[in-house]
Tab-separated table of C-alpha atoms and ligand atoms in Angstrom:
chain	number	residue	atom	x	y	z
A	1	MET	CA	-25.464	-5.876	-6.408
A	2	ALA	CA	-21.923	-7.315	-6.459
A	3	GLY	CA	-20.827	-8.867	-3.030
A	4	LYS	CA	-17.921	-7.642	-1.095
A	5	PRO	CA	-14.594	-7.469	-2.804
A	6	LYS	CA	-12.415	-10.730	-1.888
A	7	LEU	CA	-8.683	-10.310	-1.631
A	8	TYR	CA	-6.405	-13.329	-2.214
A	9	TYR	CA	-2.843	-13.084	-0.537
A	10	PHE	CA	-1.099	-14.082	2.469
A	11	ASN	CA	-1.865	-12.776	5.907
A	12	GLY	CA	0.523	-9.987	5.740
A	13	ARG	CA	1.180	-6.656	4.005
A	14	GLY	CA	3.510	-7.102	0.985
A	15	ARG	CA	1.864	-5.779	-2.204
A	16	MET	CA	-1.706	-6.149	-0.833
A	17	GLU	CA	-1.525	-3.673	2.013
A	18	THR	CA	-2.113	-0.506	-0.031
A	19	ILE	CA	-5.214	-2.079	-1.613
A	20	ARG	CA	-6.469	-2.759	1.980
A	21	TRP	CA	-5.827	0.819	2.921
A	22	LEU	CA	-7.746	2.318	-0.040
A	23	LEU	CA	-10.744	-0.076	0.319
A	24	ALA	CA	-10.859	0.915	4.108
A	25	ALA	CA	-10.337	4.768	3.389
A	26	ALA	CA	-13.325	4.522	0.799
A	27	GLY	CA	-15.375	2.778	3.584
A	28	ILE	CA	-15.667	-0.571	1.482
A	29	GLU	CA	-15.947	-3.757	3.480
A	30	PHE	CA	-13.899	-6.590	2.140
A	31	GLU	CA	-13.207	-10.235	2.609
A	32	GLU	CA	-9.718	-12.005	2.630
A	33	GLN	CA	-8.490	-15.432	1.752
A	34	PHE	CA	-5.057	-16.013	3.207
A	35	PHE	CA	-2.580	-18.423	1.636
A	36	GLU	CA	-0.921	-20.742	4.224
A	37	THR	CA	0.975	-22.895	1.722
A	38	ARG	CA	2.385	-22.833	-1.905
A	39	GLU	CA	-0.265	-25.422	-2.844
A	40	GLU	CA	-2.958	-22.950	-2.304
A	41	LEU	CA	-1.264	-20.473	-4.622
A	42	LEU	CA	-0.762	-23.272	-7.143
A	43	LYS	CA	-4.272	-24.230	-6.930
A	44	LEU	CA	-5.503	-20.670	-7.880
A	45	ARG	CA	-3.014	-20.827	-10.865
A	46	GLN	CA	-4.423	-24.185	-11.978
A	47	ASP	CA	-7.996	-22.776	-11.643
A	48	GLY	CA	-6.880	-20.031	-14.037
A	49	ALA	CA	-7.823	-17.385	-11.491
A	50	LEU	CA	-4.435	-15.616	-11.842
A	51	LEU	CA	-3.835	-13.801	-15.236
A	52	PHE	CA	-0.154	-13.637	-14.600
A	53	GLN	CA	0.160	-16.466	-12.245
A	54	GLN	CA	0.759	-13.825	-9.540
A	55	VAL	CA	-0.982	-12.346	-6.608
A	56	PRO	CA	-2.370	-9.799	-5.339
A	57	MET	CA	-5.717	-10.945	-6.938
A	58	VAL	CA	-8.910	-9.214	-5.841
A	59	GLU	CA	-12.332	-10.417	-6.830
A	60	ILE	CA	-14.579	-7.294	-7.431
A	61	ASP	CA	-17.402	-6.431	-9.454
A	62	GLY	CA	-17.259	-9.816	-11.314
A	63	MET	CA	-13.576	-9.452	-12.272
A	64	LYS	CA	-10.552	-11.243	-10.924
A	65	MET	CA	-8.360	-8.343	-11.044
A	66	VAL	CA	-4.543	-8.763	-10.686
A	67	GLN	CA	-1.647	-6.215	-10.903
A	68	THR	CA	-1.492	-4.004	-7.844
A	69	ARG	CA	-1.510	-0.630	-9.678
A	70	ALA	CA	-4.463	-1.717	-11.857
A	71	ILE	CA	-6.564	-2.726	-8.825
A	72	LEU	CA	-5.755	0.541	-7.047
A	73	ASN	CA	-6.659	2.628	-10.052
A	74	TYR	CA	-9.929	0.833	-10.387
A	75	ILE	CA	-10.806	1.304	-6.765
A	76	ALA	CA	-9.815	4.915	-6.698
A	77	TRP	CA	-11.799	5.730	-9.848
A	78	LYS	CA	-14.916	3.784	-8.557
A	79	HIS	CA	-14.869	5.665	-5.210
A	80	ASN	CA	-14.211	9.278	-6.397
A	81	LEU	CA	-10.665	9.237	-4.903
A	82	TYR	CA	-8.777	10.130	-8.155
A	83	GLY	CA	-9.495	13.860	-8.619
A	84	LYS	CA	-12.203	15.642	-10.598
A	85	ASP	CA	-10.455	15.843	-13.996
A	86	VAL	CA	-7.476	14.415	-15.910
A	87	LYS	CA	-5.175	17.208	-14.775
A	88	GLU	CA	-5.789	16.385	-11.126
A	89	ARG	CA	-5.443	12.711	-11.891
A	90	ALA	CA	-1.927	13.414	-13.410
A	91	LEU	CA	-0.905	15.161	-10.297
A	92	ILE	CA	-2.240	12.391	-8.106
A	93	ASP	CA	-0.602	9.836	-10.067
A	94	MET	CA	2.810	11.538	-9.815
A	95	TYR	CA	2.501	11.788	-6.041
A	96	VAL	CA	1.108	8.325	-5.655
A	97	GLU	CA	3.685	6.534	-7.915
A	98	ALA	CA	6.433	8.240	-5.771
A	99	THR	CA	4.831	6.688	-2.480
A	100	MET	CA	4.910	3.384	-4.289
A	101	ASP	CA	8.563	3.561	-5.132
A	102	LEU	CA	9.356	4.297	-1.519
A	103	ASN	CA	6.929	1.513	-0.451
A	104	GLU	CA	8.590	-0.851	-2.684
A	105	ILE	CA	11.918	-0.319	-0.895
A	106	ILE	CA	10.292	-0.552	2.509
A	107	MET	CA	8.259	-3.675	1.787
A	108	HIS	CA	11.274	-5.559	0.782
A	109	HIS	CA	13.220	-4.660	3.847
A	110	PRO	CA	12.084	-7.877	5.725
A	111	LEU	CA	13.395	-9.958	2.814
A	112	GLN	CA	16.874	-8.416	2.986
A	113	PRO	CA	19.639	-10.804	4.207
A	114	PRO	CA	20.867	-9.827	7.726
A	115	GLU	CA	24.162	-8.420	6.585
A	116	ALA	CA	22.394	-6.063	4.196
A	117	LYS	CA	19.538	-4.869	6.563
A	118	ALA	CA	21.586	-1.829	8.047
A	119	LYS	CA	22.555	-0.398	4.492
A	120	HIS	CA	19.050	-1.050	3.224
A	121	LEU	CA	17.473	0.908	6.277
A	122	ALA	CA	19.767	3.688	5.671
A	123	THR	CA	18.671	3.868	1.988
A	124	ILE	CA	15.071	4.062	3.103
A	125	ILE	CA	15.675	6.900	5.430
A	126	GLU	CA	17.833	8.834	3.063
A	127	LYS	CA	15.293	8.582	0.087
A	128	ALA	CA	12.311	9.373	2.317
A	129	THR	CA	13.964	12.524	3.918
A	130	THR	CA	15.874	13.878	0.843
A	131	ARG	CA	13.788	12.904	-2.212
A	132	TYR	CA	10.119	12.096	-1.287
A	133	PHE	CA	9.046	13.851	2.001
A	134	PRO	CA	10.408	17.266	1.005
A	135	VAL	CA	8.082	17.278	-2.079
A	136	TYR	CA	4.961	16.645	-0.060
A	137	GLU	CA	5.963	19.011	2.759
A	138	LYS	CA	6.421	21.919	0.083
A	139	ALA	CA	3.135	21.106	-1.762
A	140	LEU	CA	0.995	21.193	1.399
A	141	LYS	CA	2.924	24.266	2.668
A	142	ASP	CA	2.513	26.135	-0.747
A	143	HIS	CA	-1.247	25.615	-1.070
A	144	GLY	CA	-2.035	25.468	2.623
A	145	GLN	CA	-4.945	23.034	1.943
A	146	ASP	CA	-5.889	20.065	4.049
A	147	PHE	CA	-5.510	17.609	1.157
A	148	LEU	CA	-2.666	17.136	-1.434
A	149	VAL	CA	-4.695	17.667	-4.518
A	150	GLY	CA	-7.755	19.740	-5.491
A	151	ASN	CA	-8.675	20.555	-1.893
A	152	ARG	CA	-10.293	17.119	-1.816
A	153	PHE	CA	-9.650	13.843	-0.142
A	154	SER	CA	-7.954	11.367	-2.682
A	155	ARG	CA	-5.954	8.290	-2.907
A	156	ALA	CA	-2.809	10.557	-2.703
A	157	ASP	CA	-3.657	11.446	0.952
A	158	VAL	CA	-4.424	7.703	1.748
A	159	GLN	CA	-1.113	6.307	0.229
A	160	LEU	CA	0.927	9.175	1.534
A	161	LEU	CA	-0.286	8.508	4.992
A	162	GLU	CA	0.406	4.769	4.528
A	163	THR	CA	4.001	5.533	3.546
A	164	ILE	CA	4.581	7.951	6.394
A	165	LEU	CA	3.523	5.357	9.003
A	166	MET	CA	5.579	2.712	7.320
A	167	ALA	CA	8.689	5.048	7.322
A	168	GLU	CA	8.093	5.941	11.064
A	169	GLU	CA	8.230	2.092	11.669
A	170	CYS	CA	11.759	2.428	10.234
A	171	LYS	CA	12.708	5.488	12.079
A	172	PRO	CA	10.176	6.851	14.551
A	173	ASP	CA	11.269	10.521	14.369
A	174	ILE	CA	11.607	10.528	10.552
A	175	LEU	CA	9.162	13.390	10.311
A	176	SER	CA	11.115	15.608	12.800
A	177	LYS	CA	12.152	18.072	10.145
A	178	PHE	CA	8.615	17.996	8.409
A	179	PRO	CA	6.221	19.929	10.471
A	180	VAL	CA	3.566	20.299	7.787
A	181	LEU	CA	3.530	16.533	7.156
A	182	GLN	CA	3.264	15.947	10.914
A	183	ALA	CA	-0.035	18.045	10.799
A	184	PHE	CA	-1.039	16.242	7.689
A	185	LYS	CA	-0.597	12.811	9.321
A	186	ALA	CA	-2.733	13.811	12.365
A	187	ARG	CA	-5.476	15.288	10.082
A	188	ILE	CA	-5.698	12.284	7.579
A	189	SER	CA	-5.424	9.787	10.461
A	190	ASN	CA	-8.539	11.282	11.993
A	191	ILE	CA	-10.787	10.748	8.886
A	192	PRO	CA	-13.397	8.514	10.162
A	193	THR	CA	-12.905	5.541	7.834
A	194	ILE	CA	-9.140	5.740	8.286
A	195	LYS	CA	-9.308	6.218	12.113
A	196	LYS	CA	-11.390	2.940	12.092
A	197	PHE	CA	-8.702	1.072	9.983
A	198	LEU	CA	-5.913	2.352	12.348
A	199	GLN	CA	-7.818	0.889	15.289
A	200	PRO	CA	-6.484	-2.495	16.796
A	201	GLY	CA	-8.596	-5.410	15.362
A	202	SER	CA	-9.022	-3.967	11.926
A	203	GLN	CA	-7.871	-5.752	8.747
A	204	ARG	CA	-4.662	-3.590	8.724
A	205	LYS	CA	-1.606	-6.081	8.900
A	206	PRO	CA	1.386	-5.748	11.064
A	207	PRO	CA	4.900	-5.330	9.613
A	208	LEU	CA	6.109	-8.547	8.120
A	209	ASP	CA	7.957	-10.278	11.070
A	210	VAL	CA	10.551	-13.093	11.379
A	211	LYS	CA	7.521	-15.589	12.164
A	212	LEU	CA	5.749	-14.944	8.984
A	213	LEU	CA	8.835	-14.695	6.746
A	214	PRO	CA	9.555	-18.378	6.137
A	215	LYS	CA	5.921	-18.979	5.174
A	216	VAL	CA	6.134	-16.130	2.622
A	217	LEU	CA	9.457	-17.483	1.233
A	218	SER	CA	7.920	-20.852	0.907
A	219	ILE	CA	4.588	-19.727	-0.697
A	220	PHE	CA	6.489	-17.815	-3.366
A	221	ASN	CA	9.384	-20.288	-3.518
A	222	ILE	CA	11.845	-17.537	-2.838
A	223	GLY	CA	15.376	-18.537	-2.350
A	224	ASN	CA	14.812	-22.211	-3.763
A	225	GLU	CA	14.714	-21.154	-7.442
B	1	P9H	N1	3.454	-6.227	-10.683
B	1	P9H	C1	5.950	-10.380	-0.941
B	1	P9H	C2	6.297	-9.505	0.204
B	1	P9H	C3	6.909	-8.309	0.076
B	1	P9H	C4	7.095	-7.877	-1.136
B	1	P9H	C5	6.720	-8.710	-2.336
B	1	P9H	C6	4.302	-12.011	-6.191
B	1	P9H	C7	3.788	-8.006	-9.123
B	1	P9H	C8	1.896	-6.421	-8.949
B	1	P9H	C9	4.970	-15.306	-7.576
B	1	P9H	N2	3.578	-11.008	-6.890
B	1	P9H	C10	7.767	-12.050	-3.377
B	1	P9H	O1	8.457	-11.522	-4.405
B	1	P9H	C11	6.432	-12.081	-3.176
B	1	P9H	C12	4.179	-10.004	-7.525
B	1	P9H	C13	3.104	-9.144	-8.236
B	1	P9H	C14	2.727	-7.242	-9.979
B	1	P9H	C15	4.038	-13.411	-6.682
B	1	P9H	C16	5.663	-15.490	-8.873
B	1	P9H	C17	5.954	-10.742	-3.215
B	1	P9H	C18	6.226	-9.826	-2.132
B	1	P9H	C19	3.736	-12.032	-4.682
B	1	P9H	N3	5.097	-14.152	-7.009
B	1	P9H	O2	2.141	-5.352	-8.731
B	1	P9H	O3	0.767	-7.148	-8.633
B	1	P9H	O4	5.395	-9.996	-7.616
B	1	P9H	O5	2.894	-13.744	-7.112
B	1	P9H	O6	5.744	-16.659	-9.328
B	1	P9H	O7	5.901	-14.403	-9.380
B	1	P9H	S1	4.170	-10.637	-3.773
């Protein structure tokens, strides 16, 4: 029996957080190795552990998986969070890829130069409330089911909840015009595995703060290229 998955990244969200969410939602315990220095990243590269010299990297089922989406697809498929057939998978992929587009903007907010922060925040709020959230609000309203796809819990529900909570950190009342999403948030947050992950002391990471930022910039040599 393969041991617990082991996650290689820094002690923060970035591109690894969605992987932590999906493993937690599936009830899968996991270990983490955190980079404190660039040397540790370079060591993994020298050991040939990073197919494209990048992280996130997850050791799972004898593989050293890289590429965030590939890792998420594998976990979702393995733990039946990817729909019952290829049509449901297609719809899940459309919903999930959109959450990742919004996440991509939000996860880079801490890396924005101070003078660009206000405009970047306005973009997050505008995109969330005019492009993305209206689609999920309508989908849930139209079918009236508890879950986004196939009336069954899937990665689409997990990744939408993650994105909703990240957007609320940007603007606490960002769901004010989305009553169905407010109910969805409460419902999915009460699923036992997710409720446990939302508890203090879990492996969920806080927003990337000014304390951690210099370490992230040095680990990935950002800004000294
Ligand atoms: N397609 C950190 C915090 C927030 C957002 C991003 C990066 C891309 C995937 C070293 N990995 C800053 O850019 C660090 C990827 C993976 C791939 C990396 C290098 C990033 C970050 C670290 N950079 O989806 O997995 O960009 O390893 O030499 O490229 S994450």
